[in-house]
């Protein structure tokens, strides 16, 4: 029986920029953004901001220097990323390239593709998106049907992907596709391809979400030509590769900071001595935020030491999503005009946005139910 | 983990295993209680936080945390944690440690020389009271105390301060002790939630209904995942607070850890009992030692309301500094101090 383990982090990120320098940069950059805009953070694309961040050398930090990185540790990246998210920076354009696609390329791409793509990703000019879900294959990822068949050495891809965030802005998609078939195990015969989204046969249609934003997309692939060296890793090894990729996206600070801008704005708007209800709510937030950050840092420490904290990462994401969802809900429930000064209406606007956006927090990147299944497997129950 | 700490925890595991075999969780007669207590004292565990040159174990908060947690995971309610803290404080206050069990207690009121103290049922077994007023401490023999007739199970004591064998000003204030005691309880809760998780996992794998083990039902799997999440939160919060306590001022981290552990106590107990069905509700079955005790510990040294208000005021008073800035500064500071300490 394995009890999930969260040993406290013991080290500061070596050679990381000082927080005050990151904050000074962000204060300047984010000045024109309203709180409700900042609350969108890693759901908001801003090419100018991503390029500026690239110029500062803050994208692809962990990648080797020859590919535009800084060969920094994951803990250095963690510090930068948590500062970006806490401030509500619009990071979505380069987010997926920085968080996972770059790492996937480093692990599995040809040297030629690494040299061609990574430096522009690190510059904040080249964006990636994730092609996993399909119309009939959501949580049940292995049911996917998009097919790649050989065309000489190259591949021809036909099918469709859905719920892909920011595909309309992205230049490339790492897609999980079927390259072989095995009736007995759906997980074999899957491969990952890097698809150039400007290729003939690619159609991208944004889908408006319930808040009125349109960040996720449907992508139609009609006999799209993918050159041979755009295969990522081994043919047939896609399932294992994708699971390693998912581990990269489940324990980071984006899993508990999605409502952080609302917390800071609420603190600004609260009166000198608010009601006990509101004071206790603030106390509750600080305790949860501190605990989740400690848990997430513990997972980052395990990753840095080369461990495989799949179960722990799922725990952070599930607890983190519950917290992020509770923040707007509980503020709405405790709202008291006598204690909250919001003449501009900006706090109300931020709250309204997050009440609408928060259902997605426990859906994206693995639903609550999928995560609990992973945890149960780790506990030896399945 | 240091070799010193590994040895300590190994010793504690062996001792607690033996105490449980000898019935330490049962209703204890005065004689049984003394026998178990002598076993603990014989190993010097009550002197855990006293320096070596003063005859102690020379431990720190990261040694004490796992010992407190082990009390919780073995379901042991003997006042070891209380005595470790009381001895630690008496030593820091320049006081010789008396023989016998010390019960820390907070003064509810003071009229002339008479202190009214309230602190659970611990007075019955103690020879000494380490009484804390907001700005004073005193060490009082329990023999001269007046047990209030209205009090249930000796929960309230009246003590005349003139009977104290030692007393003095408390420069740190009594809240500093309250916070440390809260972290001790939080660690105990984290131990109890871990055992609740282990027992409940074992039950779900063993118990068969509808022709398959409970563990095969998705509804049960998800309940157990949530129990594991609560245990993880309590465990990480308490370990992190002990780490912060070792580095310096940790009143915030102690408060946050107690708040989070309290929440875990009730959520974990709910799930553990639900998965066990009627079996877990019997007196014979061991779950109650952990589920009920965790919730009793959650009431002591600050419930959720107490700590939520304390933390809320802490965050509000820190304005206009953003919450994020001081929270990260505190944690960076803990790591910087730890790295300096190691180098």
XYZ file of C-alpha atoms in Angstrom:
725
model
C 0.000 0.000 0.000
C 1.457 3.337 -1.049
C 0.525 6.445 0.926
C 1.115 9.534 -1.240
C 4.091 11.479 0.017
C 4.715 15.250 0.073
C 8.135 15.867 1.651
C 8.584 19.647 2.102
C 10.784 21.362 -0.448
C 14.267 21.994 0.988
C 15.983 24.247 -1.523
C 15.555 27.654 -3.070
C 15.749 27.768 -6.865
C 19.407 28.324 -7.663
C 20.102 31.291 -9.897
C 16.445 32.328 -10.143
C 15.601 35.981 -10.807
C 14.617 37.898 -7.679
C 10.875 38.102 -7.150
C 11.000 41.891 -6.943
C 12.557 42.087 -10.393
C 9.906 39.821 -11.879
C 7.211 41.877 -10.134
C 8.588 45.186 -11.343
C 8.544 43.871 -14.908
C 4.994 42.550 -14.483
C 3.706 45.746 -12.841
C 4.826 47.671 -15.880
C 3.504 45.168 -18.413
C 0.155 44.567 -16.750
C -0.726 48.146 -15.954
C -3.258 48.467 -18.824
C -5.143 45.290 -17.847
C -8.304 45.340 -15.736
C -8.673 42.813 -12.882
C -11.204 40.792 -14.905
C -8.724 40.634 -17.792
C -5.947 39.554 -15.456
C -8.239 36.875 -13.951
C -8.108 35.189 -17.396
C -4.298 34.773 -17.147
C -3.465 31.445 -18.785
C -6.693 31.618 -20.748
C -5.669 34.910 -22.372
C -3.438 35.180 -25.464
C -1.320 38.273 -25.933
C 1.355 37.993 -28.608
C 3.069 41.206 -27.525
C 3.357 40.024 -23.924
C 4.695 36.584 -24.895
C 7.303 38.180 -27.143
C 8.346 40.555 -24.354
C 8.627 37.624 -21.953
C 10.757 35.808 -24.515
C 13.049 38.835 -24.757
C 13.470 38.709 -20.991
C 14.585 35.089 -21.381
C 11.696 33.776 -19.283
C 10.309 31.129 -21.674
C 11.834 27.674 -22.055
C 14.068 28.277 -19.055
C 14.749 24.601 -18.458
C 15.801 23.901 -22.052
C 19.457 23.690 -23.087
C 21.112 26.948 -24.084
C 21.715 25.808 -27.642
C 17.930 25.625 -28.084
C 17.237 29.065 -26.629
C 16.861 27.988 -23.014
C 18.823 28.747 -19.870
C 19.426 25.161 -18.687
C 17.742 26.261 -15.453
C 16.127 23.907 -12.960
C 12.397 23.227 -12.825
C 12.283 25.140 -9.545
C 13.522 28.288 -11.296
C 10.738 27.923 -13.855
C 8.285 27.311 -11.012
C 9.127 30.653 -9.434
C 8.670 32.558 -12.715
C 5.442 30.792 -13.557
C 3.857 31.281 -10.145
C 4.686 34.999 -10.271
C 3.149 35.282 -13.762
C -0.024 33.525 -12.655
C -0.413 35.309 -9.320
C -0.197 38.618 -11.155
C -2.629 37.441 -13.835
C -0.306 37.838 -16.817
C -1.817 36.863 -20.219
C 0.447 33.878 -20.822
C -1.726 31.574 -22.941
C 0.021 32.205 -26.284
C 3.305 30.577 -25.267
C 1.950 28.638 -22.269
C 1.629 25.169 -23.755
C 4.945 25.374 -25.609
C 6.685 26.371 -22.385
C 4.893 23.944 -20.055
C 4.891 20.750 -22.068
C 5.447 20.853 -25.845
C 9.047 22.042 -25.487
C 9.821 19.250 -23.035
C 8.193 16.737 -25.384
C 10.314 17.976 -28.282
C 13.451 17.748 -26.181
C 12.627 14.180 -25.257
C 11.420 12.847 -28.571
C 11.986 15.151 -31.561
C 14.765 14.874 -34.134
C 17.770 17.168 -33.663
C 16.754 19.028 -36.794
C 13.259 19.775 -35.458
C 14.615 20.748 -32.050
C 17.010 23.251 -33.644
C 14.293 24.559 -35.961
C 11.452 24.943 -33.433
C 12.717 25.341 -29.870
C 14.589 28.669 -30.185
C 11.495 30.355 -31.665
C 9.323 28.817 -28.953
C 11.699 30.245 -26.336
C 11.527 33.638 -28.049
C 7.769 33.649 -27.486
C 7.082 33.723 -31.219
C 6.051 30.163 -31.925
C 2.989 28.706 -30.174
C 1.930 25.113 -29.683
C -1.405 23.529 -28.771
C -2.389 20.093 -27.527
C -4.334 17.718 -29.770
C -5.739 15.033 -27.516
C -9.569 15.073 -27.112
C -11.882 14.269 -30.008
C -15.653 14.614 -30.383
C -16.227 11.006 -29.252
C -13.125 10.719 -27.107
C -12.941 13.003 -24.071
C -11.903 11.426 -20.778
C -11.753 8.121 -22.679
C -8.727 9.274 -24.640
C -7.813 5.836 -25.989
C -11.071 5.817 -27.974
C -9.671 8.426 -30.383
C -10.130 7.819 -34.112
C -8.034 10.431 -35.948
C -5.893 8.360 -38.254
C -2.455 8.813 -39.789
C -1.511 6.499 -42.649
C 1.812 6.225 -44.427
C 2.371 8.146 -47.626
C 5.826 6.941 -48.582
C 7.972 8.016 -45.639
C 5.488 10.756 -44.693
C 2.069 10.680 -43.034
C -1.434 11.678 -44.114
C -3.766 12.602 -41.244
C -7.556 12.627 -41.293
C -9.931 13.212 -38.393
C -10.736 15.932 -35.894
C -9.662 17.234 -32.506
C -11.738 19.268 -30.058
C -11.424 21.336 -26.840
C -7.948 22.371 -27.975
C -7.220 25.676 -26.250
C -5.906 28.521 -28.400
C -5.532 26.446 -31.564
C -6.644 29.537 -33.520
C -3.435 31.312 -32.401
C -1.093 28.306 -32.405
C 1.392 27.468 -35.143
C 1.766 23.783 -34.352
C -0.197 21.063 -32.624
C 1.213 17.933 -31.042
C -1.544 15.479 -31.903
C -2.130 11.984 -30.622
C -3.284 9.897 -33.576
C -3.870 6.305 -34.521
C -1.073 4.893 -36.710
C -1.843 1.225 -36.282
C -4.636 -0.948 -34.978
C -4.799 -3.677 -32.425
C -8.293 -4.917 -31.609
C -7.204 -6.274 -28.214
C -5.634 -3.076 -26.848
C -6.740 0.355 -27.993
C -3.671 1.935 -26.422
C -1.266 0.393 -28.851
C -0.942 1.834 -32.320
C -1.056 5.440 -31.080
C 1.612 7.962 -32.054
C 2.336 11.657 -31.602
C 2.782 13.918 -34.635
C 3.778 17.563 -34.810
C 1.263 19.097 -37.198
C 1.909 22.446 -38.877
C -1.452 24.175 -38.549
C -0.862 26.226 -41.708
C -0.844 23.010 -43.783
C -3.499 22.533 -46.479
C -6.449 20.513 -45.151
C -6.420 22.051 -41.635
C -9.565 23.959 -40.581
C -9.823 25.560 -37.138
C -13.109 26.678 -35.645
C -13.165 28.437 -32.244
C -15.969 27.444 -29.875
C -17.501 30.143 -27.701
C -17.638 29.123 -24.034
C -20.318 30.047 -21.504
C -18.454 33.168 -20.364
C -18.465 34.505 -23.961
C -14.742 33.869 -24.498
C -13.596 31.659 -27.361
C -10.355 29.965 -26.383
C -11.029 26.338 -27.162
C -11.387 25.099 -30.712
C -12.408 22.303 -32.984
C -9.757 21.296 -35.533
C -10.627 19.409 -38.706
C -7.852 17.489 -40.451
C -8.548 16.447 -44.041
C -5.745 14.364 -45.538
C -3.115 16.655 -44.000
C 0.457 15.916 -45.074
C 2.895 15.545 -42.140
C 6.564 15.017 -43.098
C 8.286 11.924 -41.721
C 10.527 13.775 -39.303
C 7.544 15.409 -37.616
C 6.813 12.121 -35.881
C 7.535 12.561 -32.165
C 9.247 9.583 -30.583
C 8.480 6.047 -31.660
C 5.480 5.005 -33.748
C 3.101 3.111 -31.440
C 4.570 4.666 -28.295
C 2.075 7.556 -28.180
C 0.133 6.368 -25.161
C 3.165 6.234 -22.871
C 4.427 9.561 -24.217
C 1.083 11.265 -23.631
C 0.917 10.032 -20.064
C 4.350 11.463 -19.379
C 3.135 14.696 -20.958
C 0.041 14.826 -18.750
C 2.208 14.562 -15.640
C 3.795 17.869 -16.690
C 0.472 19.667 -16.629
C -1.116 18.511 -13.408
C 0.780 19.791 -10.403
C 1.869 23.280 -11.389
C 0.766 26.505 -9.733
C -1.870 27.040 -12.460
C -3.871 24.362 -10.648
C -4.558 26.477 -7.563
C -4.015 30.083 -8.685
C -6.854 30.447 -11.213
C -8.870 32.587 -8.775
C -5.918 34.349 -7.202
C -6.526 37.726 -8.835
C -9.980 37.737 -7.207
C -8.439 37.099 -3.776
C -6.041 40.031 -4.086
C -8.749 42.333 -5.452
C -11.121 41.330 -2.643
C -8.433 42.100 -0.053
C -8.012 45.560 -1.560
C -11.749 46.213 -1.492
C -12.433 44.955 2.030
C -12.959 47.513 4.786
C -10.553 48.051 7.682
C -12.403 45.652 9.990
C -14.729 43.461 7.945
C -17.397 41.174 9.400
C -16.313 37.936 11.045
C -17.749 36.030 8.094
C -15.537 37.850 5.613
C -12.495 37.847 7.917
C -12.826 34.086 8.396
C -13.178 33.625 4.648
C -9.900 35.468 4.078
C -8.308 33.276 6.756
C -9.626 30.152 5.065
C -8.148 31.302 1.728
C -4.705 31.966 3.214
C -4.564 28.549 4.893
C -5.673 26.692 1.754
C -3.417 28.690 -0.538
C -0.401 28.140 1.696
C -1.128 24.401 2.003
C -1.683 23.898 -1.733
C 1.456 25.815 -2.598
C 3.469 23.691 -0.166
C 2.000 20.542 -1.740
C 2.681 21.751 -5.273
C 6.257 22.721 -4.334
C 6.751 19.290 -2.784
C 5.753 17.722 -6.121
C 8.062 20.133 -7.984
C 10.886 19.024 -5.677
C 10.158 15.366 -6.428
C 10.144 16.094 -10.196
C 13.422 17.960 -9.846
C 14.968 14.925 -8.143
C 13.821 12.772 -11.057
C 10.885 11.096 -9.283
C 7.514 10.241 -10.813
C 4.833 11.938 -8.676
C 1.848 11.047 -10.893
C -0.464 10.359 -7.933
C 0.717 13.358 -5.921
C 0.266 15.615 -8.954
C -3.306 14.372 -9.356
C -3.973 15.113 -5.679
C -2.703 18.688 -6.055
C -4.817 19.242 -9.151
C -8.009 17.879 -7.608
C -7.632 19.781 -4.315
C -6.419 22.859 -6.196
C -9.449 22.895 -8.501
C -11.795 22.563 -5.525
C -10.105 25.573 -3.940
C -10.146 27.684 -7.113
C -13.827 26.914 -7.533
C -14.643 27.710 -3.910
C -13.125 31.205 -4.017
C -15.686 32.964 -6.268
C -18.554 30.894 -4.851
C -17.711 31.697 -1.225
C -17.009 35.374 -1.900
C -20.386 35.648 -3.595
C -22.047 33.962 -0.619
C -20.334 36.235 1.940
C -20.536 39.484 -0.088
C -21.653 42.366 2.094
C -22.024 45.854 0.664
C -21.181 47.378 4.046
C -17.708 45.810 4.020
C -16.764 45.917 0.346
C -15.846 49.104 -1.512
C -16.269 48.434 -5.223
C -17.283 51.769 -6.757
C -15.641 50.897 -10.080
C -17.484 47.557 -10.215
C -14.199 45.842 -11.095
C -14.375 43.358 -8.232
C -17.923 42.441 -9.210
C -16.845 42.027 -12.843
C -13.958 39.746 -11.824
C -16.244 37.721 -9.583
C -18.844 37.359 -12.328
C -16.212 36.161 -14.783
C -14.828 33.567 -12.356
C -18.251 32.265 -11.318
C -18.773 31.573 -15.022
C -15.277 30.208 -15.717
C -14.813 28.081 -12.610
C -16.719 24.949 -13.747
C -13.916 24.436 -16.275
C -11.272 24.250 -13.522
C -12.172 20.641 -12.686
C -12.655 19.660 -16.345
C -9.525 20.852 -18.162
C -6.332 18.827 -18.029
C -8.094 15.711 -16.688
C -11.493 15.731 -15.029
C -11.955 15.314 -11.299
C -13.210 11.768 -11.941
C -10.154 10.799 -14.021
C -7.834 12.211 -11.348
C -9.581 10.304 -8.568
C -9.250 7.153 -10.657
C -5.498 7.747 -10.931
C -5.255 8.304 -7.173
C -7.284 5.140 -6.492
C -4.951 3.165 -8.758
C -1.988 4.557 -6.842
C -3.609 3.418 -3.606
C -3.822 -0.108 -4.984
C -7.604 -0.163 -5.424
C -7.709 -0.896 -9.148
C 16.528 12.298 7.153
C 19.355 12.546 9.669
C 20.571 9.385 11.355
C 19.667 10.899 14.701
C 16.057 11.406 13.593
C 15.798 7.981 11.983
C 16.929 6.390 15.265
C 14.453 8.464 17.243
C 11.542 7.488 15.002
C 12.531 3.841 15.022
C 12.605 3.919 18.818
C 9.219 5.636 18.929
C 7.685 3.091 16.513
C 8.881 0.195 18.638
C 7.704 1.783 21.874
C 4.280 2.751 20.539
C 3.761 -0.678 18.966
C 4.428 -2.226 22.353
C 2.175 0.228 24.184
C -0.683 -0.566 21.784
C -0.131 -4.326 22.321
C -0.302 -3.648 26.049
C -3.669 -1.959 25.713
C -2.741 1.717 25.872
C -5.849 2.611 23.848
C -8.235 0.993 26.343
C -9.763 2.705 29.341
C -6.759 2.829 31.623
C -6.696 2.352 35.382
C -4.424 4.736 37.280
C -1.960 1.871 37.623
C -1.957 1.037 33.893
C -1.559 4.697 33.045
C 1.504 4.991 35.301
C 3.031 1.852 33.815
C 2.687 3.167 30.245
C 3.924 6.608 31.248
C 7.010 5.145 32.910
C 7.829 3.349 29.638
C 7.716 6.659 27.787
C 9.694 8.576 30.405
C 12.232 5.752 30.613
C 13.283 6.515 27.021
C 13.647 10.215 27.735
C 11.021 11.192 25.201
C 9.530 13.981 27.330
C 12.941 15.705 27.119
C 12.844 15.657 23.312
C 13.215 19.432 22.845
C 15.731 20.010 25.661
C 19.398 20.528 24.717
C 21.852 17.717 25.247
C 23.936 19.585 27.854
C 20.785 19.959 29.956
C 20.171 16.203 29.817
C 17.754 16.314 26.923
C 17.387 14.683 23.529
C 18.505 17.820 21.680
C 15.663 17.510 19.192
C 13.982 20.205 17.158
C 10.552 20.766 15.611
C 11.303 18.445 12.707
C 11.999 15.688 15.238
C 8.999 16.538 17.384
C 6.549 16.725 14.459
C 6.938 13.060 13.485
C 6.728 12.007 17.163
C 3.465 13.943 17.567
C 2.270 12.426 14.304
C 3.124 8.938 15.567
C 0.989 9.562 18.675
C -1.873 10.198 16.252
C -1.155 7.302 13.929
C -0.971 4.839 16.863
C -4.026 6.377 18.537
C -2.169 7.129 21.777
C -3.646 9.860 23.977
C -1.082 9.918 26.797
C 0.048 13.545 27.326
C 3.501 13.118 25.772
C 3.142 16.038 23.393
C 1.955 18.318 26.182
C 4.934 17.339 28.335
C 7.445 17.768 25.516
C 6.200 21.327 24.997
C 5.867 22.185 28.701
C 9.391 20.937 29.440
C 10.725 22.810 26.423
C 9.145 26.037 27.669
C 10.184 25.593 31.299
C 13.740 25.020 30.181
C 13.680 28.127 27.989
C 12.288 30.088 30.940
C 15.284 29.011 33.000
C 13.290 26.674 35.231
C 14.371 23.222 36.428
C 12.063 20.485 35.154
C 10.115 18.872 38.007
C 9.485 15.118 38.313
C 6.042 14.019 37.180
C 3.448 14.841 34.576
C 2.919 18.470 33.635
C -0.380 19.702 32.207
C -0.225 23.008 30.343
C -3.330 25.130 30.906
C -4.530 28.585 29.959
C -6.003 30.892 32.588
C -9.596 31.725 31.786
C -9.718 34.383 34.479
C -7.904 35.576 37.552
C -9.475 36.958 40.711
C -6.873 38.113 43.200
C -4.529 35.146 43.479
C -7.014 32.596 42.158
C -6.613 31.382 38.593
C -9.448 29.616 36.839
C -7.924 27.143 34.403
C -9.639 25.126 31.744
C -8.009 22.424 29.716
C -9.857 19.196 29.098
C -9.523 16.141 31.256
C -5.752 16.150 31.586
C -5.670 17.547 35.143
C -6.615 14.235 36.758
C -3.332 12.544 35.791
C -0.999 15.507 36.227
C 1.191 16.399 39.188
C 1.923 19.867 37.869
C 0.168 22.607 35.999
C 2.104 24.888 33.690
C -0.339 27.798 33.932
C -0.257 30.453 31.249
C -1.712 33.925 31.568
C -1.353 36.433 28.718
C 1.900 37.809 30.181
C 2.836 35.430 33.045
C 3.548 31.783 33.666
C 3.500 29.755 36.855
C 4.213 26.172 37.805
C 1.637 24.884 40.270
C 1.244 21.541 42.059
C -2.167 19.998 41.276
C -2.416 18.669 44.850
C -3.559 22.029 46.199
C -5.992 22.779 43.400
C -9.700 23.028 43.861
C -11.639 21.001 41.321
C -14.759 22.925 40.606
C -17.864 20.914 41.527
C -19.686 22.194 38.473
C -16.994 21.047 36.094
C -17.349 17.863 34.113
C -14.488 15.376 34.363
C -12.188 17.826 36.091
C -12.078 20.187 33.126
C -11.933 23.313 35.270
C -9.483 23.928 38.101
C -9.097 26.775 40.548
C -5.533 27.278 41.658
C -4.111 29.761 44.115
C -1.078 31.355 42.582
C 0.546 31.583 46.012
C 1.067 27.791 45.866
C 3.273 28.056 42.763
C 6.786 26.713 43.043
C 7.978 29.063 40.320
C 6.559 31.822 38.163
C 7.618 34.750 36.065
C 6.809 37.079 33.185
C 6.089 35.635 29.760
C 7.803 37.832 27.223
C 6.574 35.900 24.197
C 2.979 35.994 25.491
C 0.816 32.918 26.015
C -0.330 32.857 22.350
C 3.087 31.610 21.288
C 2.527 28.501 23.426
C -1.021 28.204 22.098
C 0.311 28.165 18.499
C 2.903 25.508 19.289
C 0.277 23.378 21.014
C -1.967 23.860 17.972
C 0.772 22.532 15.678
C 1.282 19.587 18.031
C -2.434 18.745 17.737
C -2.322 19.270 13.973
C 0.511 16.713 13.727
C -1.492 14.279 15.847
C -4.474 14.767 13.522
C -2.244 14.088 10.489
C -1.195 10.818 12.123
C -4.808 9.895 12.796
C -5.909 10.652 9.213
C -3.090 8.475 7.901
C -4.231 5.534 10.000
C -7.853 6.170 8.998
C -6.693 5.953 5.383
C -4.758 2.711 5.997
C -7.578 1.041 7.916
C -10.183 2.098 5.364
C -8.081 0.939 2.403
C -7.609 -2.416 4.123
C -11.322 -2.741 4.756
C -12.247 -1.814 1.171
C -9.884 -4.460 -0.190
C -11.046 -7.188 2.222
C -14.772 -6.692 2.424
C -16.828 -8.275 -0.333
C -20.361 -7.187 -1.276
C -22.339 -7.895 -4.454
C -19.692 -10.498 -5.240
C -16.682 -8.173 -5.366
C -14.453 -6.247 -2.960
C -15.684 -2.764 -2.033
C -12.450 -1.461 -3.571
C -13.745 -2.407 -7.035
C -16.681 0.030 -6.818
C -15.913 3.347 -8.418
C -17.991 5.220 -5.820
C -15.787 3.738 -3.089
C -12.577 4.373 -5.050
C -13.424 8.049 -5.320
C -14.248 8.304 -1.621
C -10.864 6.779 -0.790
C -9.115 9.138 -3.218
C -10.671 12.057 -1.342
C -9.590 10.566 1.987
C -6.044 10.276 0.613
C -6.231 13.911 -0.503
C -7.253 15.100 2.954
C -4.498 13.048 4.557
C -1.994 14.488 2.080
C -3.064 18.050 2.893
C -2.823 17.498 6.674
C 0.508 15.735 6.321
C 2.096 18.332 4.035
C 0.756 21.303 6.004
C 2.041 19.979 9.329
C 5.441 18.918 7.969
C 5.817 22.343 6.339
C 4.857 24.144 9.562
C 7.435 22.098 11.523
C 10.031 23.056 8.925
C 9.074 26.727 9.323
C 9.128 26.444 13.140
C 12.677 25.182 12.959
C 13.711 28.165 10.838
C 12.178 30.898 13.006
C 8.852 32.617 13.703
C 6.125 30.312 12.418
C 2.915 31.526 14.016
C 1.299 31.907 10.596
C 2.351 28.448 9.400
C 1.240 26.861 12.686
C -2.156 28.543 12.385
C -2.571 27.497 8.748
C -1.539 23.924 9.530
C -4.007 23.623 12.416
C -6.827 25.072 10.329
C -6.124 22.666 7.454
C -5.633 19.657 9.718
C -8.933 20.405 11.473
C -10.747 20.358 8.151
C -9.031 17.105 7.234
C -10.033 15.556 10.570
C -13.751 15.840 9.963
C -13.687 15.079 6.229
C -11.473 12.021 6.758
C -13.607 10.723 9.638
C -16.778 11.126 7.542
C -15.345 9.116 4.650
C -13.680 6.456 6.793
C -16.937 5.749 8.638
C -19.044 5.824 5.483
C -16.840 3.263 3.736
C -16.826 1.013 6.819
C -20.591 0.948 7.257
C -21.841 -0.395 10.578
C -18.618 -2.310 11.233
C -16.687 0.917 11.830
C -19.336 2.144 14.258
C -18.756 -0.668 16.750
C -16.827 -0.107 19.936
C -14.703 -3.165 19.250
C -13.383 -1.943 15.889
C -10.285 0.274 15.976
C -11.465 3.081 13.674
C -13.029 5.086 16.500
C -9.657 5.580 18.196
C -8.642 7.664 15.197
C -11.892 9.167 13.920
C -13.139 10.356 17.297
C -9.725 11.361 18.563
C -8.945 13.392 15.439
C -12.135 15.362 15.954
C -11.421 15.862 19.655
C -7.964 17.176 18.716
C -9.601 19.489 16.170
C -11.561 21.155 19.005
C -8.463 21.695 21.153
C -6.050 24.622 20.787
C -8.245 26.418 18.301
C -11.107 25.179 16.137
C -11.530 26.233 12.507
C -13.410 29.404 13.421
C -10.655 30.474 15.809
C -7.847 30.000 13.316
C -9.782 31.285 10.301
C -10.377 34.568 12.156
C -6.766 34.704 13.342
C -5.451 34.085 9.821
C -7.956 36.503 8.303
C -6.838 39.293 10.650
C -3.215 38.430 9.934
C -3.810 38.786 6.172
C -5.886 41.960 6.539
C -3.300 43.616 8.778
C -0.560 42.856 6.256
C -2.254 45.143 3.710
C -1.384 46.968 1.516
C 1.262 44.305 0.920
C -0.447 41.764 -1.371
C -1.122 38.370 0.244
C 0.988 36.710 -2.440
C 4.038 38.839 -1.611
C 4.227 38.090 2.106
C 3.239 34.453 1.660
C 6.091 33.792 -0.786
C 8.511 35.939 1.238
C 7.813 33.805 4.320
C 8.395 30.563 2.460
C 11.529 31.825 0.691
C 12.799 32.943 4.095
C 12.259 29.482 5.610
C 14.292 27.905 2.798
C 17.021 30.558 2.947
C 17.434 30.047 6.702
C 17.481 26.290 6.277
C 20.176 26.530 3.597
C 22.251 28.880 5.767
C 21.857 26.469 8.680
C 23.159 23.581 6.591
C 26.129 25.379 5.101
